[in-house]
Short mmCIF file of C-alpha atoms and ligand atoms in Angstrom, two decimals:
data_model
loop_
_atom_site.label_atom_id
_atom_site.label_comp_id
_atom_site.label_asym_id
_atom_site.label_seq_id
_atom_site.Cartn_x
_atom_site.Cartn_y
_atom_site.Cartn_z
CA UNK A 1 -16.65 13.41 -35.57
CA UNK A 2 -16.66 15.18 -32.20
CA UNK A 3 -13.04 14.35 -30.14
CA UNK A 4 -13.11 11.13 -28.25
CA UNK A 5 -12.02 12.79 -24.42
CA UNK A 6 -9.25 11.07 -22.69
CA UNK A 7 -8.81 10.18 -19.06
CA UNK A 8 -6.84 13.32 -17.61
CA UNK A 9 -3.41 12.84 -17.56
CA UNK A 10 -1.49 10.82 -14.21
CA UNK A 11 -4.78 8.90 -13.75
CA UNK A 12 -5.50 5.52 -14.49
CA UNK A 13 -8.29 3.31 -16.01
CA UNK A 14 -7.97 -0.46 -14.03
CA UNK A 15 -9.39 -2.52 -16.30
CA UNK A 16 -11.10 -6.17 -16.52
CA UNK A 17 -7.90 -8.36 -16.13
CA UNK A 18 -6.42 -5.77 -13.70
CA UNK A 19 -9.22 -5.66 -11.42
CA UNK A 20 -8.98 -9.20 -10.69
CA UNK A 21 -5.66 -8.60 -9.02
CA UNK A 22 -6.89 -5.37 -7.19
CA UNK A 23 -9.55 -7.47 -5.73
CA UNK A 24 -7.07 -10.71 -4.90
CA UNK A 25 -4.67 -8.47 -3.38
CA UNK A 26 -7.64 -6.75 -1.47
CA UNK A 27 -8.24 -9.84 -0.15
CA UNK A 28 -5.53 -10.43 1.33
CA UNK A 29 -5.10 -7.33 2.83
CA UNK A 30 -8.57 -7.75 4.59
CA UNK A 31 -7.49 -11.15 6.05
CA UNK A 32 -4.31 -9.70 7.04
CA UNK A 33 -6.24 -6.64 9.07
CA UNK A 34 -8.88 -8.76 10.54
CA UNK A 35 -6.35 -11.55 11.71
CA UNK A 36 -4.58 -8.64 13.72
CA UNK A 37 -8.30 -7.13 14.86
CA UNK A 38 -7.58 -3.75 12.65
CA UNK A 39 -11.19 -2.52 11.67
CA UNK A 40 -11.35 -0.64 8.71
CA UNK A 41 -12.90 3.28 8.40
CA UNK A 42 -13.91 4.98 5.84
CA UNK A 43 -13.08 8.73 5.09
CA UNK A 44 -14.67 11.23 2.66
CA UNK A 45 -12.63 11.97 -0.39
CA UNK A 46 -12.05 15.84 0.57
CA UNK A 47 -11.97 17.43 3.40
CA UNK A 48 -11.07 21.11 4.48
CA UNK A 49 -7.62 22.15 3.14
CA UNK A 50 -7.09 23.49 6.35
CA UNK A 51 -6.63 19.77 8.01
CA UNK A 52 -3.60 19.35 5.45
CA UNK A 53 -2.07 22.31 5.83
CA UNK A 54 -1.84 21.83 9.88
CA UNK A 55 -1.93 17.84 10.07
CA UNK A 56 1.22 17.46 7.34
CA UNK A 57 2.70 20.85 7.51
CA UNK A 58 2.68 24.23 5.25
CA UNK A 59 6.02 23.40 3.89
CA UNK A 60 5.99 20.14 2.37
CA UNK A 61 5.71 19.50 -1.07
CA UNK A 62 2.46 17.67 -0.18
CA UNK A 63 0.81 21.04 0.62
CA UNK A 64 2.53 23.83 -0.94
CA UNK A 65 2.42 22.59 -4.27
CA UNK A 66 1.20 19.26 -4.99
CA UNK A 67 -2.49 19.58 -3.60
CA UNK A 68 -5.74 19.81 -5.72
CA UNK A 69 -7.72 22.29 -3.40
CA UNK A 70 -10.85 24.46 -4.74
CA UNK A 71 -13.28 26.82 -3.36
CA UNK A 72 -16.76 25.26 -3.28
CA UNK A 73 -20.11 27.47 -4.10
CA UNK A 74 -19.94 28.13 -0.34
CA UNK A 75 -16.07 30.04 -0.39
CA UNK A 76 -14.92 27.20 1.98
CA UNK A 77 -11.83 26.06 0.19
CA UNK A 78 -12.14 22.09 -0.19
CA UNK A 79 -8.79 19.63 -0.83
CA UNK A 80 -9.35 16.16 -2.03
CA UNK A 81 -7.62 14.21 0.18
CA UNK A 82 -3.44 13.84 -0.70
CA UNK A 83 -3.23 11.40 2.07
CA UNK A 84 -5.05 9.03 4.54
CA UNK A 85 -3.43 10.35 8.28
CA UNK A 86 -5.13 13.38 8.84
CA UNK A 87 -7.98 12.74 8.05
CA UNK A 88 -8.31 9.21 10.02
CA UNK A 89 -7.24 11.64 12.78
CA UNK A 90 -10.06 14.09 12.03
CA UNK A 91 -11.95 11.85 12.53
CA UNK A 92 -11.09 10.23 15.33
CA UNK A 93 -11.11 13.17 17.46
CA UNK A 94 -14.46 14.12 15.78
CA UNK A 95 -16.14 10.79 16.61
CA UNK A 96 -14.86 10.18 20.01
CA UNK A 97 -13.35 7.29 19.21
CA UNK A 98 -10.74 6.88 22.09
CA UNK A 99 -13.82 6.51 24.33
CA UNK A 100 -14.41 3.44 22.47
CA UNK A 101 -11.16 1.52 23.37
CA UNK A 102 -8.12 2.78 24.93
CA UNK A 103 -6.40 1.17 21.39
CA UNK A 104 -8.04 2.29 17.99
CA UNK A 105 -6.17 0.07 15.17
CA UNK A 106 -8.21 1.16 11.87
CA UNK A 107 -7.00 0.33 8.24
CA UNK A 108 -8.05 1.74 4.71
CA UNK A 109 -7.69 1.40 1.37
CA UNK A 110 -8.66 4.29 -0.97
CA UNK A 111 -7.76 6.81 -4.17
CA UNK A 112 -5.72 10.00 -3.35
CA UNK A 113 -4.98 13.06 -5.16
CA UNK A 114 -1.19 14.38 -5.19
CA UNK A 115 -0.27 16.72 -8.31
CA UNK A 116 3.15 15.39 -9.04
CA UNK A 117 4.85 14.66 -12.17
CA UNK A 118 3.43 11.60 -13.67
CA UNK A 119 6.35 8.65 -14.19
CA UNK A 120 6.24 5.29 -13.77
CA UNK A 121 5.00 4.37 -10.02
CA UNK A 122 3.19 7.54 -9.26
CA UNK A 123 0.14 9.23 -10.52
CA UNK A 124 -1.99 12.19 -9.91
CA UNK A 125 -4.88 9.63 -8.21
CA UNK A 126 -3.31 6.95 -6.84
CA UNK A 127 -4.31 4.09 -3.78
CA UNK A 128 -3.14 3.66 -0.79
CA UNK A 129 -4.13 0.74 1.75
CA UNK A 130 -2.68 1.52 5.25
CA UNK A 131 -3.14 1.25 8.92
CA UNK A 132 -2.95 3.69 12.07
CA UNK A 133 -2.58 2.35 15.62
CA UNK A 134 -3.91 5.43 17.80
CA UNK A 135 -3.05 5.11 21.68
CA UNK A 136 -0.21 3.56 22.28
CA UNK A 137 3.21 4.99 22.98
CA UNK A 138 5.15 1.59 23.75
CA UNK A 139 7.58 0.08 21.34
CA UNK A 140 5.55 -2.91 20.97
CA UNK A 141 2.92 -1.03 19.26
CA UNK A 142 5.51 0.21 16.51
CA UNK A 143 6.47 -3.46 15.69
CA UNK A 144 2.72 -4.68 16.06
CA UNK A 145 1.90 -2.16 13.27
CA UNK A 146 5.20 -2.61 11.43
CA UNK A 147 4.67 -6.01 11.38
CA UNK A 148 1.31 -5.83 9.88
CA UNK A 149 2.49 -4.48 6.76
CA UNK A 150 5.45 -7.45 6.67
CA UNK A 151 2.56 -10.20 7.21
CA UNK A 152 1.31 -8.87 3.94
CA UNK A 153 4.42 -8.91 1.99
CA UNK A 154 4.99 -12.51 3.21
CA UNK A 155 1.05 -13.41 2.96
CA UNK A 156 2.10 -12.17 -1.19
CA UNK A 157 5.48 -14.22 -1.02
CA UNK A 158 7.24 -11.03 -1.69
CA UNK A 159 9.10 -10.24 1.70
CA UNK A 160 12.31 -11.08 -0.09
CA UNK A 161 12.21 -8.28 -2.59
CA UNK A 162 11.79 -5.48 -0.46
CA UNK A 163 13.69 -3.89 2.20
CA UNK A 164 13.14 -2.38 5.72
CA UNK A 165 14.55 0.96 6.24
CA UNK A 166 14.33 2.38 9.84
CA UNK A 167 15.13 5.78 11.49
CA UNK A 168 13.87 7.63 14.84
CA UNK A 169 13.86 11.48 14.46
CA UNK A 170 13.39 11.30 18.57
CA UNK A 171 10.94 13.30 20.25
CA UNK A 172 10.52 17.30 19.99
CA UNK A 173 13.45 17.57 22.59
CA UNK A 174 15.97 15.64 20.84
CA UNK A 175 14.66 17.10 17.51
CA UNK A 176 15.51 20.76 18.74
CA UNK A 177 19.60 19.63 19.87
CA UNK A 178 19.50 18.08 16.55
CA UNK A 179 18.45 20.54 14.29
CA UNK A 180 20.21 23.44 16.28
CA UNK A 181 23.65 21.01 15.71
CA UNK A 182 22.75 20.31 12.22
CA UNK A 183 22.46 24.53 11.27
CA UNK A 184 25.81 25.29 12.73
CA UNK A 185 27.30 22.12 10.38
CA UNK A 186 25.18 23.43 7.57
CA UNK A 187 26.34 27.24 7.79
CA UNK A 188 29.08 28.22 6.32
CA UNK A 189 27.59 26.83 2.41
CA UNK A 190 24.79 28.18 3.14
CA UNK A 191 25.09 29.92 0.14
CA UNK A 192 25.81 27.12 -2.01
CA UNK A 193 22.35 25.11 -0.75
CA UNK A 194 19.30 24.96 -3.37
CA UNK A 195 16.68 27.50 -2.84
CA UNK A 196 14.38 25.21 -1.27
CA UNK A 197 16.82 23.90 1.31
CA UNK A 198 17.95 27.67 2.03
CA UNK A 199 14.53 27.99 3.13
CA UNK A 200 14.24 24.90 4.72
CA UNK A 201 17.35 25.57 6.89
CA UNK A 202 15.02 28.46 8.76
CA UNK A 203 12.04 26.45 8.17
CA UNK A 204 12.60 22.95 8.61
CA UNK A 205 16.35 21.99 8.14
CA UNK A 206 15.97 18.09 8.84
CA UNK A 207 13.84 17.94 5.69
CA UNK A 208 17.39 18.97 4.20
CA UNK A 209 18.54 15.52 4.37
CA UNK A 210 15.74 14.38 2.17
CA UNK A 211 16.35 16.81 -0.74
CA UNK A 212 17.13 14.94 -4.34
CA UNK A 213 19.30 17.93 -5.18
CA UNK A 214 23.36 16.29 -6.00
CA UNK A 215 24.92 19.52 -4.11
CA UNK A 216 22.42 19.59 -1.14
CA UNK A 217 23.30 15.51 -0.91
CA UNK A 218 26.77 16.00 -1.59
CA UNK A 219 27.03 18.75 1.08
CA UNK A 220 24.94 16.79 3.74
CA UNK A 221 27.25 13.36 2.87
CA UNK A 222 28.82 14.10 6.28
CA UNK A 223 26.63 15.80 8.74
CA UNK A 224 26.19 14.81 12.06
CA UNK A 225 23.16 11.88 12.75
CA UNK A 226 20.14 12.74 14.31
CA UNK A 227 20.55 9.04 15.95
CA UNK A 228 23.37 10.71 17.96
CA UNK A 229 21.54 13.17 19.05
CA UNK A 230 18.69 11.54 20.70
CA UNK A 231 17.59 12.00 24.20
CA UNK A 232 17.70 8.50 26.84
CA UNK A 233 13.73 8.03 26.29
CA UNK A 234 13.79 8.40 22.70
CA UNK A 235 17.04 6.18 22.10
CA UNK A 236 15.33 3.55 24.19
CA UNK A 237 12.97 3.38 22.34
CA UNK A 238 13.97 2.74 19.57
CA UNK A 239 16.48 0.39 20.95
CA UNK A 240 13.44 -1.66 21.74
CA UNK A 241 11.90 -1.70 18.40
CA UNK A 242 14.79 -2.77 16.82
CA UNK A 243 15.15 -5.49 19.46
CA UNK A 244 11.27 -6.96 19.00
CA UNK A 245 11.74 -6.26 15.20
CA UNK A 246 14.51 -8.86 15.66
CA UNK A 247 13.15 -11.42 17.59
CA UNK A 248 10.18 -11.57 14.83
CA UNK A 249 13.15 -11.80 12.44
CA UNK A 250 11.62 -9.02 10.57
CA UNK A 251 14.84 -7.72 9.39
CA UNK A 252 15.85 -4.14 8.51
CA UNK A 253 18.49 -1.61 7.66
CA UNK A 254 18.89 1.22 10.09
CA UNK A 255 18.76 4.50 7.64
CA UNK A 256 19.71 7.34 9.84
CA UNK A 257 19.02 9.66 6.60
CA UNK A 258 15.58 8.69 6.42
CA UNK A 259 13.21 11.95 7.66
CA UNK A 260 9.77 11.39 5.58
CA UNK A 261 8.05 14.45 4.11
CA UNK A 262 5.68 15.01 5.87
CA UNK A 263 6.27 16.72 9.50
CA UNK A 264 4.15 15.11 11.91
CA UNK A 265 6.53 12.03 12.90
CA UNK A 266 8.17 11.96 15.57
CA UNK A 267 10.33 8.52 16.92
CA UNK A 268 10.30 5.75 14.61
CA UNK A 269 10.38 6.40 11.12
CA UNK A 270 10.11 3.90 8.09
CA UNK A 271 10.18 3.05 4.77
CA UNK A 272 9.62 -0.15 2.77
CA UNK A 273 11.44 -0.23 -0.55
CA UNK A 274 12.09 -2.24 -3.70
CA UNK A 275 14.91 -2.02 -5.80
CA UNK A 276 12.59 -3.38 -8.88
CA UNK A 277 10.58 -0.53 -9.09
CA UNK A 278 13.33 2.10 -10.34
CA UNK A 279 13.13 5.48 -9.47
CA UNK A 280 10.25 6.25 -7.07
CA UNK A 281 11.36 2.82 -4.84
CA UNK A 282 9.18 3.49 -1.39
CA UNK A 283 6.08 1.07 -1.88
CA UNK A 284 5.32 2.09 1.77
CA UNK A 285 6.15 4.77 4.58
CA UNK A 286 4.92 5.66 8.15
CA UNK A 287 6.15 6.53 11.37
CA UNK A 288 4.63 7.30 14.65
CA UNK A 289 3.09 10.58 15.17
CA UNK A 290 2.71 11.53 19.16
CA UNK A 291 2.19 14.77 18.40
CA UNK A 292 -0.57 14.98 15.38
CA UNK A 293 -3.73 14.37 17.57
CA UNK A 294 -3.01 17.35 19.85
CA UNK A 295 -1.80 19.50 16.93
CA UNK A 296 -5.51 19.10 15.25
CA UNK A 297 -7.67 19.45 18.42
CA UNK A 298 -7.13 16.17 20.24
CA UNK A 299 -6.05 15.00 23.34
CA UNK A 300 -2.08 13.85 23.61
CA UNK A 301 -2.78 10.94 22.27
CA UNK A 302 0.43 8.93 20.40
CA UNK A 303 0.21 7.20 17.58
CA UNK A 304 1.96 5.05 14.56
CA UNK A 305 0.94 4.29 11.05
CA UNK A 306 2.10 3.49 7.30
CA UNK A 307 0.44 3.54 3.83
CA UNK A 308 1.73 1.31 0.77
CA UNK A 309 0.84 2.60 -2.88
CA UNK A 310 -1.37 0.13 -3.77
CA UNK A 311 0.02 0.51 -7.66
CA UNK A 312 3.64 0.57 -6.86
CA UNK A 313 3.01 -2.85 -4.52
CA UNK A 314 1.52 -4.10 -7.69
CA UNK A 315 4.28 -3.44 -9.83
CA UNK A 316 6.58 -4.98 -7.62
CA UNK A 317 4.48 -8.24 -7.65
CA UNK A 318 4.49 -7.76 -11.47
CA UNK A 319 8.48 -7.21 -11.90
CA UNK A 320 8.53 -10.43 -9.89
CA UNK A 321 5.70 -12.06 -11.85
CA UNK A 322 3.94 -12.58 -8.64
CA UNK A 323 0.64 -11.11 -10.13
CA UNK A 324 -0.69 -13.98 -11.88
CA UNK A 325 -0.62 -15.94 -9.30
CA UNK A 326 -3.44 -13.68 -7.69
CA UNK A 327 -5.47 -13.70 -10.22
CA UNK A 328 -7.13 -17.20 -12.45
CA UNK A 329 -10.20 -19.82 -12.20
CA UNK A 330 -9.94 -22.75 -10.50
CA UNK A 331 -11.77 -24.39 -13.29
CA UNK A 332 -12.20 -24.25 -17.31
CA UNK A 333 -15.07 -26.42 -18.34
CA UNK A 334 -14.01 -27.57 -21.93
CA UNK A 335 -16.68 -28.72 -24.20
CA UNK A 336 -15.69 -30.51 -27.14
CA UNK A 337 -19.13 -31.04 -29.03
CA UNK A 338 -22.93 -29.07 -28.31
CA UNK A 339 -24.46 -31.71 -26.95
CA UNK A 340 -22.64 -31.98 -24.08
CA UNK A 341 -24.01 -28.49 -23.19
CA UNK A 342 -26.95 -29.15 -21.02
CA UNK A 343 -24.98 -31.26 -18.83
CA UNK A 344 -22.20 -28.22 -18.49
CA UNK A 345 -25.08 -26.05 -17.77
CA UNK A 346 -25.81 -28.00 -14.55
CA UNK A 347 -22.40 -29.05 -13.43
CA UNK A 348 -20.90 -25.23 -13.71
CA UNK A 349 -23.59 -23.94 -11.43
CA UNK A 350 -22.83 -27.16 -8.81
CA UNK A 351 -19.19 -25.76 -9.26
CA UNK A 352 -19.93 -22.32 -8.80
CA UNK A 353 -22.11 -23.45 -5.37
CA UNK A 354 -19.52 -25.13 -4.37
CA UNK A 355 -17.18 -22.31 -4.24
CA UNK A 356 -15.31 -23.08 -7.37
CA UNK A 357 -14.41 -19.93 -9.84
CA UNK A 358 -15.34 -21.72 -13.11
CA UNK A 359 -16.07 -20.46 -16.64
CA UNK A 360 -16.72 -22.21 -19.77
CA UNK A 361 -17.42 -21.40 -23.28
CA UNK A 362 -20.50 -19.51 -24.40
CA UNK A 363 -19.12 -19.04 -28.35
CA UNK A 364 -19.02 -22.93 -29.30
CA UNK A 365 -15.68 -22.71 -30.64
CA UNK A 366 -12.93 -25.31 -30.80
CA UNK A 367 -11.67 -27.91 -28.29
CA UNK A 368 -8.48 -26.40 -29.39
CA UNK A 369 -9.56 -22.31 -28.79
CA UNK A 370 -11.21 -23.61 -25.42
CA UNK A 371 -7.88 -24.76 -24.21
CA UNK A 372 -6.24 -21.42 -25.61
CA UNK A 373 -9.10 -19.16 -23.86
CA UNK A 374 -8.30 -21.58 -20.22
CA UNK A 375 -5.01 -21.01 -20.34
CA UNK A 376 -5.81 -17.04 -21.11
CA UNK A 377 -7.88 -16.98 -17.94
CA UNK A 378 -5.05 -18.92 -15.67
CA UNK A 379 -6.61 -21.36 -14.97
CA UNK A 380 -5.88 -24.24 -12.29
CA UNK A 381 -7.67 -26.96 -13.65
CA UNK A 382 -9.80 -27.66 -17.09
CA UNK A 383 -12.16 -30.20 -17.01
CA UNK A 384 -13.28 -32.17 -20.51
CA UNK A 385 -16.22 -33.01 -20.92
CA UNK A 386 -16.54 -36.07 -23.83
CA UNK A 387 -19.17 -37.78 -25.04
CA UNK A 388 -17.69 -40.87 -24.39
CA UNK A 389 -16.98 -39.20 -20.28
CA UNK A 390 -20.80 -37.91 -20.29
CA UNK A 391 -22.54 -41.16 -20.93
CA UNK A 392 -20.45 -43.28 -18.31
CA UNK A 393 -20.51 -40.16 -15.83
CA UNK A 394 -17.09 -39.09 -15.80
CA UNK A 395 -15.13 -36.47 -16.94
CA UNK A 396 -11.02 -35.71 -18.06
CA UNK A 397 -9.28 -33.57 -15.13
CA UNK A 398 -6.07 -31.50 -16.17
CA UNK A 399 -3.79 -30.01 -14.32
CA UNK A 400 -2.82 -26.91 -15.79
CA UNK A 401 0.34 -26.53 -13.22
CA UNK A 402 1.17 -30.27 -13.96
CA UNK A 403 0.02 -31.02 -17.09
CA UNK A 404 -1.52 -34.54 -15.74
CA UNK A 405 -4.46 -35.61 -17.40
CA UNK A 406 -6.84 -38.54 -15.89
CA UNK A 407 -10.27 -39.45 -16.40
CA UNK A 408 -12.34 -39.94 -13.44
CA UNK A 409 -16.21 -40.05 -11.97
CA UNK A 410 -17.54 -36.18 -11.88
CA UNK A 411 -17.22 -36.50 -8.04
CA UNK A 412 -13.69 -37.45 -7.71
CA UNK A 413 -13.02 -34.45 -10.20
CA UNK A 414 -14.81 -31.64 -7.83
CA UNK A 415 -12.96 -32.89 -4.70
CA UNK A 416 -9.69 -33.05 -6.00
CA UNK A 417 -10.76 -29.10 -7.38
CA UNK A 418 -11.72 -28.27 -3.74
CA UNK A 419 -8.53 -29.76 -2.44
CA UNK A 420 -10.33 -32.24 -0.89
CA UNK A 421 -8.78 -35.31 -2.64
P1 HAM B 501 3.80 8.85 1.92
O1 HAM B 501 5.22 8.44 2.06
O2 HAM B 501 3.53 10.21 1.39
O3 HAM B 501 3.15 8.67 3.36
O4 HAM B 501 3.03 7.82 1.02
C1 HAM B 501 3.04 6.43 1.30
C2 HAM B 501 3.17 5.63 0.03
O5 HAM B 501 2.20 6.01 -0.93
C3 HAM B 501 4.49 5.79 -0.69
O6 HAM B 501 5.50 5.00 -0.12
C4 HAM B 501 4.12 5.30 -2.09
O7 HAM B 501 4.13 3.88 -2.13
C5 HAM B 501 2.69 5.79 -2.24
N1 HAM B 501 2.63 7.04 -3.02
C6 HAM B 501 2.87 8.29 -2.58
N2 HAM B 501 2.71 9.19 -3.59
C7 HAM B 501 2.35 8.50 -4.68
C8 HAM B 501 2.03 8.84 -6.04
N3 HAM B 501 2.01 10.11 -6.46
N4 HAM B 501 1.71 7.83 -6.90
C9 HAM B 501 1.70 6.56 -6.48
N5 HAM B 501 1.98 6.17 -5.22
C10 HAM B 501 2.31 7.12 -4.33
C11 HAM B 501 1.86 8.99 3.69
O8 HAM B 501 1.00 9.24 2.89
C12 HAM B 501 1.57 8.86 5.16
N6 HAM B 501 0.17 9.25 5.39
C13 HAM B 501 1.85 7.44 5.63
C14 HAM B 501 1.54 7.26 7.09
C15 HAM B 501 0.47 6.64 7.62
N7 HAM B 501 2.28 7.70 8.09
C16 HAM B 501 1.70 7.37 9.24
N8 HAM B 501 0.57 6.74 8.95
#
């Protein structure tokens, strides 16, 4: 027997049962977007390599080692896409788009490629849905896009279990003091720094305050905060999107550790986490980005934006056992004997017309195993249909949330299934 070939490892099949939820949560996420007039674009998978290594920076572990990049036939070497920024960018400046409207607010939702260890909440292809709000440097812009993201925690009732963190890193001038204050604290143990932040002290030392390593943390416990060090315009700025995220009682925990990995932010930086999901916590980051459109060939154009892992925000609505409630029928049609069949032919497809997710049972099994495979499938509502209930016209309505069980005229069942009753 030849060797059955499994999927390759960090990658993940979403299967019947799973896609449901992908597609419920999807939905939501569209509403959410279109309520707020964000349009959504579509990118190509890869793109050069070159658009990563200038849009997120040579020295994050995004590009130096976590990229899948290739040569194609052609010698041009090819990345598939490790994240949704740049290339929204790209394209952006490549299509024009600010001629459009002096505001471009685009969303997406697609697979990315990052080659990190696998563990539980992150993969090797993962989603991410996100947004980017290209041409606006006010504050309000920050909590307009900020805000999106908490409409669809709340829209999923999970707002509660997940927490705001918020940072500015300033603009470039308020960056430089910083990091220049930051060095001379850092100095002396030097020495005593992992290899990467040694590098990163030359390189990039801010991204020193983000290392995992227990001595680098340890050792950075009591540096100065870039918060203090922030210029008049950049501090009131962020004074004012803390402000607005107030009064839209969007609340939040000032993180003045909080840098991101990738380089291009610049201001307001965030993160969304949960403590339910362990380990790898962020279900979504962003930041603004003033300076990313000029960096890859655009005008100075600012900009803010966040992605959510579309798997991590669906463990988090597991661990809460949120997830069922996006997925399930509105309606099981239960048929106790066969010759009530013809009639459930007709009334499932009235059902169905009328909007009404309904399935019913195509193996002739038991009143008893319908009920099982209804409750399997989540269902709001099954519907008997009796012998007794098919001559008169009527059926048996249950409530599966309830348990209430009437019998009533085949009308009366359908509203109250709409929500009409
Ligand atoms: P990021 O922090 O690299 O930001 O990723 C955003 C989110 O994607 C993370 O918070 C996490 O939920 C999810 N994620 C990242 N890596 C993995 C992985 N290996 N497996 C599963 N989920 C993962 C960005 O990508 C920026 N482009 C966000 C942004 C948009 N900033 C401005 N606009």
């Amino acid at each position: 027997m030849p060797d059955k070939i499994q999927r390759i490892k960090g990658t993940n099949d979403i299967l019947p049962g799973e896609t449901e939820k992908w597609q419920a949560l999807e939905r939501v996420i569209q509403t959410v977007m279109m309520r707020s007039a964000y349009s959504e674009i579509r990118t190509p998978i890869f793109e050069k390599t070159e658009l990563f290594a200038r849009g997120v920076g040579e020295d994050t572990d995004i590009v130096s080692k976590e990229m899948y990049s290739f040569e194609d036939k052609g010698g041009t070497s090819i990345t598939l896409r490790p994240e949704l920024t740049a290339p929204v960018v790209r394209s952006y400046i490549q299509n024009n788009l600010q001629q459009i409207a002096p505001t471009t607010k685009v969303w997406y939702h697609g697979p990315l490629f990052r080659q990190e260890r696998p563990q539980k909440g992150r993969y090797r292809q993962f989603y991410q849905f996100g947004a980017e709000t290209i041409g606006s440097p006010f504050p309000e812009t920050d909590v307009e896009t900020i805000g999106l993201y908490w409409e669809i925690l709340t829209e999923l009732g999970i707002s509660d279990a997940v927490v705001l963190k918020i940072n500015s890193v300033g603009d470039e001038a308020s960056r430089e003091t910083y990091r220049q204050v930051l060095r001379e604290f850092l100095r002396p143990n030097l020495g005593e720094m992992s290899e990467t932040s040694q590098r990163r002290f030359e390189t990039n030392p801010l991204r020193i305050l983000d290392s995992k390593d227990p001595g680098d943390k340890a050792m950075t416990d009591h540096a100065p905060k870039l918060v203090d060090y922030l210029n008049e315009s950049s501090e009131r700025h962020y004074k004012s999107v803390l402000e607005l995220l107030s009064s839209l009682e969007i609340p939040y925990e000032q993180d003045d550790r909080l840098v991101r990995g990738l380089d291009y932010y610049t201001h307001t930086a965030f993160e969304f986490t949960s403590d339910v999901l362990g380990a790898q916590d962020a279900v979504c980051g962003g930041g603004r980005y003033d300076g990313l459109i000029e960096e890859l060939g655009g005008g100075k154009v600012p900009a803010i934006g966040w992605a959510s892992g579309t798997e991590r925000l669906l463990l988090v609505m597991e661990a809460l056992e949120k997830s069922q409630s996006l997925t399930g029928l509105d309606c099981y049609l239960a048929i106790p004997g066969d010759e009530q069949r013809p009639t459930a032919t007709t009334l499932i497809r009235e059902w169905r017309r009328a909007g009404l997710s309904c399935d019913t049972d195509l193996q002739r099994r038991s009143l008893k195993a319908q009920m099982r495979e209804a409750n399997r499938q989540n269902a709001r509502f099954v519907v008997i249909l009796g012998e007794s209930e098919r001559k008169n016209g009527s059926v048996q309505l249950k409530s599966m949330e309830t348990g209430a069980q009437s019998e009533m005229s085949i009308a009366a069942a359908l509203k109250m299934m709409l929500g009409q009753a």
